[in-house]
Short mmCIF file of C-alpha atoms in Angstrom, two decimals:
data_model
loop_
_atom_site.label_atom_id
_atom_site.label_comp_id
_atom_site.label_asym_id
_atom_site.label_seq_id
_atom_site.Cartn_x
_atom_site.Cartn_y
_atom_site.Cartn_z
CA MET A 1 23.37 -28.52 27.97
CA LYS A 2 27.31 -29.41 28.27
CA GLU A 3 25.97 -32.93 28.14
CA ASP A 4 24.02 -32.37 24.92
CA THR A 5 27.12 -30.48 23.29
CA ILE A 6 29.40 -33.81 24.20
CA LEU A 7 26.59 -35.84 22.60
CA VAL A 8 26.74 -33.47 19.52
CA ALA A 9 30.50 -34.08 19.17
CA LEU A 10 30.24 -37.66 19.66
CA SER A 11 27.54 -38.42 17.08
CA LEU A 12 29.64 -36.31 14.64
CA GLU A 13 32.15 -38.88 15.07
CA ASP A 14 30.51 -41.95 14.96
CA SER A 15 26.68 -41.85 13.90
CA LYS A 16 25.78 -44.81 16.38
CA ASN A 17 26.44 -42.27 19.16
CA TYR A 18 23.26 -40.23 17.37
CA ALA A 19 21.10 -42.91 19.26
CA ALA A 20 21.83 -41.15 22.58
CA ILE A 21 20.39 -37.66 21.39
CA VAL A 22 17.27 -39.53 19.68
CA GLU A 23 16.65 -41.47 23.09
CA LYS A 24 16.58 -38.30 24.99
CA TYR A 25 14.34 -36.26 23.08
CA GLU A 26 12.05 -38.47 21.10
CA ARG A 27 9.52 -38.26 23.85
CA GLN A 28 9.32 -34.88 24.34
CA LEU A 29 9.62 -34.07 20.81
CA LEU A 30 6.60 -36.31 19.96
CA ARG A 31 4.36 -34.91 22.61
CA TYR A 32 5.34 -31.48 21.26
CA LEU A 33 4.48 -32.32 17.59
CA LEU A 34 1.22 -34.16 18.86
CA ARG A 35 0.13 -31.04 20.75
CA ILE A 36 1.04 -28.19 18.15
CA SER A 37 -0.50 -30.41 15.11
CA ASP A 38 -3.80 -31.91 14.39
CA ILE A 39 -1.76 -35.08 13.55
CA SER A 40 -2.42 -38.76 14.46
CA ARG A 41 0.59 -40.62 16.62
CA GLU A 42 1.61 -42.47 13.66
CA GLU A 43 1.59 -39.29 11.36
CA GLY A 44 3.70 -37.68 14.41
CA GLU A 45 6.26 -40.58 14.57
CA ASP A 46 6.89 -40.15 10.82
CA LEU A 47 7.44 -36.31 11.39
CA LEU A 48 9.66 -37.19 14.28
CA GLN A 49 11.82 -39.51 12.25
CA ASN A 50 12.07 -36.49 9.81
CA VAL A 51 13.12 -34.23 12.71
CA PHE A 52 15.99 -36.39 13.72
CA LEU A 53 17.17 -37.09 10.14
CA LYS A 54 17.29 -33.09 9.35
CA ALA A 55 18.73 -32.52 13.09
CA TYR A 56 21.16 -35.12 11.99
CA GLN A 57 22.18 -33.71 8.78
CA ASN A 58 22.59 -30.03 10.39
CA LEU A 59 24.51 -31.09 13.18
CA ARG A 60 27.44 -29.13 12.16
CA ASP A 61 25.10 -26.19 12.58
CA PHE A 62 24.37 -26.44 15.88
CA ASP A 63 25.00 -23.27 17.79
CA THR A 64 26.66 -24.22 20.97
CA SER A 65 25.69 -20.77 22.53
CA LEU A 66 21.86 -22.03 22.27
CA LYS A 67 20.65 -24.69 24.13
CA PHE A 68 20.57 -28.00 22.01
CA SER A 69 16.68 -28.45 23.01
CA SER A 70 15.89 -25.29 21.85
CA TRP A 71 17.73 -26.16 18.31
CA ILE A 72 16.00 -29.25 18.08
CA TYR A 73 12.44 -27.74 18.95
CA ARG A 74 13.00 -25.28 16.25
CA ILE A 75 13.60 -28.17 13.76
CA ALA A 76 10.55 -29.79 15.07
CA HIS A 77 8.57 -26.40 14.74
CA ASN A 78 9.72 -25.77 11.22
CA GLU A 79 8.80 -29.51 10.23
CA ALA A 80 5.25 -29.38 12.10
CA ILE A 81 4.90 -25.81 10.15
CA SER A 82 5.76 -27.51 6.70
CA ALA A 83 3.54 -30.74 7.55
CA TRP A 84 0.71 -28.07 8.38
CA ARG A 85 1.18 -26.43 5.03
CA ARG A 86 1.00 -29.90 3.18
CA ARG A 87 -2.23 -31.34 4.64
CA SER A 88 -5.63 -29.70 5.44
CA SER A 89 -6.00 -29.73 9.00
CA ARG A 90 -7.63 -32.71 10.55
CA GLY A 91 -9.00 -33.38 13.93
CA GLU A 92 -7.07 -35.72 15.43
CA GLU A 93 -6.91 -36.10 18.99
CA ILE A 94 -3.96 -34.61 21.08
CA ASN A 95 -2.81 -36.31 23.98
CA LEU A 96 -2.90 -33.87 26.73
CA GLU A 97 -1.94 -35.24 30.24
CA SER A 98 -4.69 -34.13 32.86
CA MET A 99 -2.14 -32.48 35.02
CA GLU A 100 -0.68 -30.20 32.37
CA ALA A 101 -4.09 -29.44 31.27
CA THR A 102 -4.83 -28.36 34.70
CA GLN A 103 -1.75 -26.20 34.96
CA LEU A 104 -2.64 -24.49 31.40
CA LEU A 105 -6.04 -23.59 32.80
CA GLN A 106 -4.58 -22.51 36.25
CA PHE A 107 -1.82 -20.38 34.38
CA THR A 108 -4.44 -18.61 32.02
CA LEU A 109 -7.55 -18.16 34.12
CA ASP A 110 -5.80 -18.07 37.33
CA ILE A 111 -8.18 -19.94 39.29
CA PRO A 112 -8.06 -23.18 41.43
CA ILE A 113 -9.25 -25.87 39.37
CA ALA A 114 -10.96 -28.84 41.46
CA ILE A 115 -12.61 -30.69 39.20
CA ASP A 116 -12.36 -34.12 36.99
CA GLU A 117 -8.70 -33.85 35.33
CA LYS A 118 -9.66 -36.28 32.45
CA PHE A 119 -12.83 -34.05 31.57
CA LEU A 120 -10.42 -30.84 32.08
CA ALA A 121 -7.85 -32.49 29.71
CA GLU A 122 -10.52 -32.75 27.02
CA PHE A 123 -11.89 -29.20 27.75
CA VAL A 124 -8.65 -27.69 27.36
CA HIS A 125 -7.60 -29.85 24.11
CA LYS A 126 -10.92 -28.55 22.54
CA ILE A 127 -10.31 -25.15 23.27
CA LEU A 128 -6.71 -25.14 21.95
CA GLU A 129 -8.07 -26.73 19.07
CA LYS A 130 -10.08 -23.36 18.27
CA ILE A 131 -6.93 -20.96 18.94
CA PRO A 132 -5.00 -19.99 15.91
CA GLN A 133 -1.79 -22.09 15.48
CA LYS A 134 0.69 -19.35 16.50
CA TYR A 135 -1.12 -18.88 19.70
CA ARG A 136 -1.43 -22.21 20.06
CA GLU A 137 2.08 -22.98 19.87
CA VAL A 138 3.32 -20.28 22.53
CA LEU A 139 0.80 -21.73 25.10
CA VAL A 140 2.14 -25.10 24.57
CA LEU A 141 5.89 -24.28 24.91
CA ARG A 142 5.19 -21.94 27.61
CA TYR A 143 2.70 -23.93 29.84
CA LEU A 144 2.77 -27.36 28.78
CA GLU A 145 6.69 -27.53 27.61
CA SER A 146 7.71 -25.22 30.47
CA LYS A 147 10.02 -23.40 28.38
CA ASP A 148 11.02 -19.87 29.31
CA TYR A 149 10.84 -16.86 27.15
CA SER A 150 14.31 -16.95 25.92
CA GLU A 151 13.99 -20.50 24.70
CA ILE A 152 10.81 -19.93 23.00
CA SER A 153 12.48 -16.79 21.22
CA ASP A 154 15.13 -19.44 20.01
CA ILE A 155 12.36 -21.96 19.34
CA LEU A 156 10.51 -19.72 17.10
CA CYS A 157 12.79 -17.48 15.78
CA CYS A 158 11.18 -14.24 17.25
CA PRO A 159 12.36 -11.50 19.48
CA MET A 160 11.53 -12.07 23.07
CA GLY A 161 9.19 -8.94 23.13
CA SER A 162 7.08 -10.79 20.57
CA VAL A 163 7.00 -13.72 22.31
CA ALA A 164 5.84 -12.09 25.74
CA THR A 165 3.24 -10.29 23.50
CA LEU A 166 2.16 -13.55 21.89
CA VAL A 167 1.71 -15.48 25.08
CA SER A 168 -0.28 -12.41 26.36
CA ARG A 169 -2.47 -12.27 23.65
CA ALA A 170 -2.92 -16.27 23.44
CA LYS A 171 -3.76 -15.97 26.92
CA LYS A 172 -6.59 -13.69 26.39
CA ILE A 173 -7.72 -15.86 23.34
CA PHE A 174 -7.71 -18.95 25.72
CA CYS A 175 -10.02 -17.30 28.37
CA SER A 176 -12.25 -15.66 26.13
CA LYS A 177 -12.67 -18.98 24.05
CA THR A 178 -12.87 -20.96 27.72
CA GLU A 179 -15.78 -18.35 28.75
CA LYS A 180 -17.58 -18.80 25.71
CA ALA A 181 -17.42 -22.60 25.57
CA ASP A 182 -20.01 -24.81 27.31
CA PHE A 183 -18.10 -26.00 30.13
CA SER A 184 -20.65 -28.34 31.40
CA LYS A 185 -20.56 -30.51 28.08
CA PHE A 186 -17.47 -31.94 29.74
CA LEU A 187 -18.36 -32.24 33.28
CA MET B 1 8.98 -45.89 20.30
CA PRO B 2 12.13 -47.65 21.81
CA GLU B 3 12.88 -49.02 18.17
CA LEU B 4 12.96 -45.22 16.63
CA SER B 5 16.58 -44.61 17.42
CA LYS B 6 17.14 -47.81 15.29
CA LYS B 7 14.99 -46.85 12.85
CA ILE B 8 16.79 -43.65 12.50
CA LEU B 9 20.28 -45.23 12.55
CA ASP B 10 19.33 -47.67 9.94
CA LYS B 11 18.04 -45.07 7.71
CA ILE B 12 21.11 -43.05 8.14
CA LYS B 13 23.14 -46.23 7.34
CA SER B 14 21.40 -47.29 4.43
CA GLU B 15 20.65 -43.89 2.70
CA LYS B 16 24.39 -43.12 3.41
CA ILE B 17 22.87 -39.86 5.24
CA SER B 18 26.18 -37.83 6.78
CA PRO B 19 26.16 -34.24 8.46
CA ARG B 20 26.52 -31.62 6.11
CA GLU B 21 30.02 -30.24 6.09
CA LYS B 22 30.81 -26.98 8.62
CA TRP B 23 31.80 -24.89 5.37
CA VAL B 24 28.23 -25.15 3.90
CA PHE B 25 26.81 -23.50 6.85
CA LEU B 26 29.55 -20.91 7.24
CA ALA B 27 29.27 -20.09 3.58
CA LYS B 28 25.57 -19.65 3.90
CA ASN B 29 26.21 -17.57 7.00
CA TYR B 30 28.59 -15.39 5.21
CA GLY B 31 26.35 -14.96 2.06
CA VAL B 32 23.62 -13.93 3.96
CA TRP B 33 25.70 -11.24 5.86
CA LEU B 34 27.32 -10.24 2.39
CA LEU B 35 23.72 -9.48 1.40
CA VAL B 36 23.00 -7.61 4.63
CA ILE B 37 26.00 -5.33 3.84
CA PHE B 38 25.07 -4.97 0.32
CA GLY B 39 21.70 -3.83 1.49
CA ILE B 40 22.94 -0.96 3.71
CA VAL B 41 25.45 0.09 1.22
CA LEU B 42 22.59 0.40 -1.34
CA ALA B 43 20.35 2.23 1.24
CA GLY B 44 23.41 4.14 2.20
CA ILE B 45 23.67 5.38 -1.61
CA PHE B 46 19.97 6.28 -1.90
CA VAL B 47 20.10 8.13 1.62
CA GLY B 48 23.47 10.03 0.46
CA ASN B 49 21.72 11.09 -2.70
CA PHE B 50 18.31 11.96 -0.84
CA VAL B 51 20.72 14.21 1.68
CA SER B 52 22.72 15.56 -1.26
CA ASP B 53 19.04 16.31 -3.09
CA LEU B 54 17.95 18.10 0.14
CA LEU B 55 21.55 20.20 0.41
CA LEU B 56 21.12 21.23 -3.33
CA ALA B 57 17.68 22.21 -3.23
CA GLU B 58 17.15 25.83 -3.86
CA TRP B 59 16.60 27.11 -0.35
CA ASP B 60 17.22 30.63 -1.34
CA ILE B 61 14.30 30.73 -3.37
CA PHE B 62 12.40 28.39 -0.81
CA PRO B 63 9.97 31.32 0.20
CA ARG B 64 9.11 32.46 -3.41
CA PHE B 65 9.24 29.11 -5.24
CA PRO B 66 5.95 29.02 -7.31
CA GLY B 67 3.12 27.08 -5.90
CA GLY B 68 4.31 27.57 -2.41
CA ARG B 69 6.59 26.10 0.23
CA ILE B 70 4.74 22.32 -0.09
CA ASN B 71 5.49 22.59 -3.77
CA PHE B 72 9.03 23.48 -3.09
CA LEU B 73 9.15 20.19 -0.69
CA ALA B 74 7.48 18.02 -3.15
CA ASN B 75 10.28 19.07 -5.86
CA ALA B 76 13.24 18.65 -3.56
CA ILE B 77 12.24 15.30 -1.95
CA SER B 78 12.43 12.67 -4.43
CA VAL B 79 9.84 9.74 -4.58
CA PHE B 80 12.23 7.57 -6.36
CA LEU B 81 14.96 7.89 -3.67
CA LEU B 82 12.38 7.29 -1.20
CA ALA B 83 11.02 4.53 -2.62
CA GLY B 84 14.85 3.16 -2.98
CA ILE B 85 15.49 4.02 0.53
CA PHE B 86 12.41 1.77 1.56
CA ALA B 87 13.34 -0.91 -0.71
CA ALA B 88 16.93 -1.23 0.27
CA SER B 89 15.95 -1.19 3.93
CA VAL B 90 13.32 -4.06 3.33
CA PHE B 91 16.00 -6.10 1.77
CA THR B 92 18.59 -5.77 4.47
CA PHE B 93 15.63 -6.37 6.94
CA PHE B 94 14.90 -9.27 5.04
CA PHE B 95 18.46 -10.92 5.11
CA PHE B 96 19.43 -9.49 8.57
CA ARG B 97 16.50 -11.81 9.75
CA LYS B 98 17.96 -14.68 8.17
CA THR B 99 21.16 -14.42 9.87
CA LYS B 100 21.73 -16.66 12.83
CA ARG B 101 20.77 -14.18 15.64
CA GLY B 102 18.80 -11.78 13.60
CA TYR B 103 15.52 -13.01 14.89
CA ARG B 104 16.43 -11.68 18.34
CA VAL B 105 16.56 -8.13 17.45
CA GLY B 106 12.92 -6.66 17.37
CA ILE B 107 11.28 -5.26 14.22
CA LEU B 108 11.31 -1.57 15.46
CA ALA B 109 14.95 -1.65 17.05
CA LEU B 110 15.99 -3.48 13.63
CA ALA B 111 14.54 -1.02 11.43
CA GLY B 112 16.00 1.93 13.18
CA MET B 113 19.17 0.37 13.22
CA ILE B 114 19.24 -0.02 9.33
CA LEU B 115 17.92 3.62 8.89
CA VAL B 116 20.90 4.87 11.12
CA MET B 117 23.31 2.89 9.32
CA SER B 118 22.19 3.87 5.94
CA ALA B 119 22.22 7.44 7.15
CA VAL B 120 25.74 7.38 8.41
CA GLY B 121 26.95 5.09 5.49
CA GLY B 122 24.85 7.43 3.02
CA ILE B 123 26.41 10.84 4.67
CA SER B 124 29.88 9.20 4.52
CA LEU B 125 29.56 8.49 1.19
CA LEU B 126 28.82 11.97 0.36
CA SER B 127 32.59 12.86 0.16
CA THR B 128 33.09 10.53 -2.41
CA PRO B 129 32.28 10.68 -6.26
CA LEU B 130 29.79 7.86 -5.73
CA PRO B 131 26.63 10.00 -5.02
CA LEU B 132 27.69 12.18 -7.76
CA LYS B 133 27.96 9.07 -10.35
CA PHE B 134 24.54 7.73 -9.09
CA HIS B 135 23.24 11.21 -9.47
CA GLU B 136 24.07 11.74 -12.94
CA ILE B 137 22.72 8.02 -13.98
CA ARG B 138 19.34 9.03 -12.17
CA LEU B 139 19.07 12.41 -13.98
CA GLN B 140 19.48 10.56 -17.34
CA HIS B 141 16.54 8.22 -16.44
CA PHE B 142 14.47 10.53 -14.06
CA PRO B 143 15.02 14.00 -14.74
CA PRO B 144 13.74 16.36 -12.58
CA HIS B 145 10.35 17.86 -13.71
CA LEU B 146 9.78 21.48 -13.46
CA ASP B 147 6.49 22.52 -14.42
CA PRO B 148 6.61 25.61 -17.06
CA GLN B 149 3.03 26.77 -16.46
CA LYS B 150 4.05 27.71 -12.79
CA TRP B 151 7.32 29.11 -13.94
CA MET B 152 5.77 31.13 -16.66
CA ASN B 153 3.64 33.55 -14.71
CA PRO B 154 5.42 36.98 -14.95
CA SER B 155 2.76 38.84 -13.21
CA GLU B 156 3.35 36.74 -10.12
CA GLY B 157 7.21 37.06 -10.79
CA PHE B 158 8.08 34.12 -12.54
CA LEU B 159 9.92 33.80 -16.00
CA PHE B 160 11.10 30.69 -17.74
CA GLY B 161 12.70 30.99 -21.15
CA GLU B 162 15.58 30.70 -23.22
CA ILE B 163 18.49 33.39 -23.66
CA LEU B 164 18.72 34.92 -26.91
CA GLU B 165 21.17 37.68 -26.25
CA ILE B 166 23.70 38.71 -23.24
CA GLY B 167 24.20 42.05 -22.64
CA GLU B 168 25.49 44.25 -20.04
CA LYS B 169 23.42 43.52 -17.00
CA ILE B 170 20.36 42.78 -19.32
CA LEU B 171 19.29 39.34 -20.79
CA ILE B 172 16.95 38.99 -23.55
CA LEU B 173 14.76 36.06 -22.80
CA ASN B 174 12.47 33.82 -25.16
CA ALA B 175 9.85 32.98 -22.50
CA PHE B 176 7.66 30.02 -23.00
CA ASP B 177 4.92 32.46 -23.79
CA ASN B 178 6.59 33.06 -27.18
CA LEU B 179 7.26 36.68 -26.03
CA MET B 180 10.45 38.48 -25.79
CA TRP B 181 11.67 39.74 -22.47
CA GLU B 182 14.08 42.20 -21.44
CA VAL B 183 15.66 41.14 -17.90
CA ASP B 184 17.36 43.40 -15.94
CA VAL B 185 19.75 41.33 -13.97
CA SER B 186 21.97 44.13 -12.46
CA ASP B 187 20.82 43.34 -8.70
CA ALA B 188 20.12 39.30 -9.22
CA ARG B 189 21.79 36.80 -7.70
CA ILE B 190 23.00 34.11 -9.94
CA PRO B 191 24.42 30.72 -8.85
CA PRO B 192 28.28 30.41 -9.31
CA PHE B 193 27.83 27.26 -11.22
CA LEU B 194 25.34 28.90 -13.67
CA GLU B 195 27.36 29.97 -16.74
CA LEU B 196 24.82 32.52 -18.86
CA LYS B 197 25.30 31.85 -22.21
CA GLU B 198 23.02 31.77 -25.16
CA GLU B 199 20.20 29.39 -25.99
CA LEU B 200 20.41 28.23 -22.12
CA LYS B 201 17.03 27.86 -20.71
CA VAL B 202 16.85 29.82 -17.13
CA ARG B 203 14.28 30.42 -14.72
CA VAL B 204 14.07 33.86 -13.39
CA ILE B 205 12.13 35.16 -10.19
CA GLY B 206 11.71 39.16 -9.97
CA GLU B 207 9.17 41.45 -10.82
CA GLN B 208 7.52 42.35 -13.84
CA ILE B 209 8.10 45.92 -14.67
CA ARG B 210 6.00 46.39 -17.82
CA ASP B 211 5.20 44.30 -20.57
CA GLY B 212 8.58 42.47 -21.87
CA GLU B 213 10.25 44.15 -19.00
CA PHE B 214 11.41 42.17 -15.90
CA ARG B 215 13.58 42.83 -13.09
CA ALA B 216 15.37 39.74 -11.82
CA ASP B 217 15.96 39.07 -7.83
CA PHE B 218 17.16 35.52 -8.86
CA VAL B 219 18.45 33.63 -12.03
CA LYS B 220 18.08 30.05 -12.12
CA SER B 221 19.12 27.19 -14.32
CA GLY B 222 16.26 25.63 -16.36
CA ASN B 223 17.65 22.44 -15.43
CA PRO B 224 19.26 22.91 -11.85
CA ARG B 225 20.39 19.58 -10.54
CA ARG B 226 22.10 18.55 -13.81
CA ASP B 227 24.16 21.91 -13.90
CA PHE B 228 24.97 21.80 -10.40
CA THR B 229 26.39 18.23 -11.46
CA LYS B 230 28.43 19.55 -14.23
CA TYR B 231 29.70 22.35 -12.02
CA SER B 232 30.72 19.77 -9.21
CA ARG B 233 32.53 17.61 -12.07
CA LYS B 234 34.82 20.59 -13.22
#
């Protein structure tokens, strides 16, 4: 966190230093954008570029009492929502990593998973696609991005109590969709 | 991907993008807080008026109000003020949520906080001329409605009319049924602000003795809130 604050200060002194922030967050933010939106990788990269440009313009608004990652995730979240509103939803592939998909299923269903992770990733992806955006996003942040409730609260700009409620509902929805889905199609 | 940072730096350079100045964010932040404070003051004025309306309500005739106690409460509680409290609270709520940390406060906690702050603000304002001024403006635009049908029912103990003559402990009233009534006010309770004079509209609660004769227990203004406001100004 301290490192980020220093990077912000350095970027304000010289824009060239901003490259360090971009390099540090580009991979995780792109992954996050792809997970929460139905967009292609190219669209994701364009979106990511906007995220970093917006973050740069608003660098002086960064509140050092927050985590920089929460702040920049919030900008990414807002950009994703704006993009979501601009375009009609398209079913692009989300590159869920197998291991993370397994974790999501384990967290939500609380069962040991010992099946082919590649198929499992596809299965989780299909389930996530069917879940409303706000629930999908908390599941992604909590279980795929490993953010705690306080960080999710800062990213989504909602109270911690609401985050807990959203996560709980999202898990229930995920479970019910999983139960209804024909799992054998993915095996 | 590796060239993303280069692409961004090039764009920053070519389009001469620079971080916005700190004062822009500070001004926005203070602006939002000013709107929050404005919302609370506004809600406070509405609450102050609402409380003063309740305090000024004719509680002495509460058990004998025409149409019953529910009708009394419907008269005492102003829908306009309730709507004002609600609108000002929603306004405050909206802008509080726009402050930097506003999102951290839960909906119920925030709603409760706004109501408590408005209530404290409103009750504090009662000692200033502001609620009275607002009260006068409100009465000009939203005068209280007294249903003459309910108040003009002598057999039930209600009389509503205009004073024609004032005698010793007697009022001659031209009631809304166009009949002349002789009202005995010797034992009647009359509010201190009510200056009985000819052509004044009054409501009387008491008992009908016979046709054209009435014994008053209470004499009330035909326009209670406005007369009280005038009295308070004095």
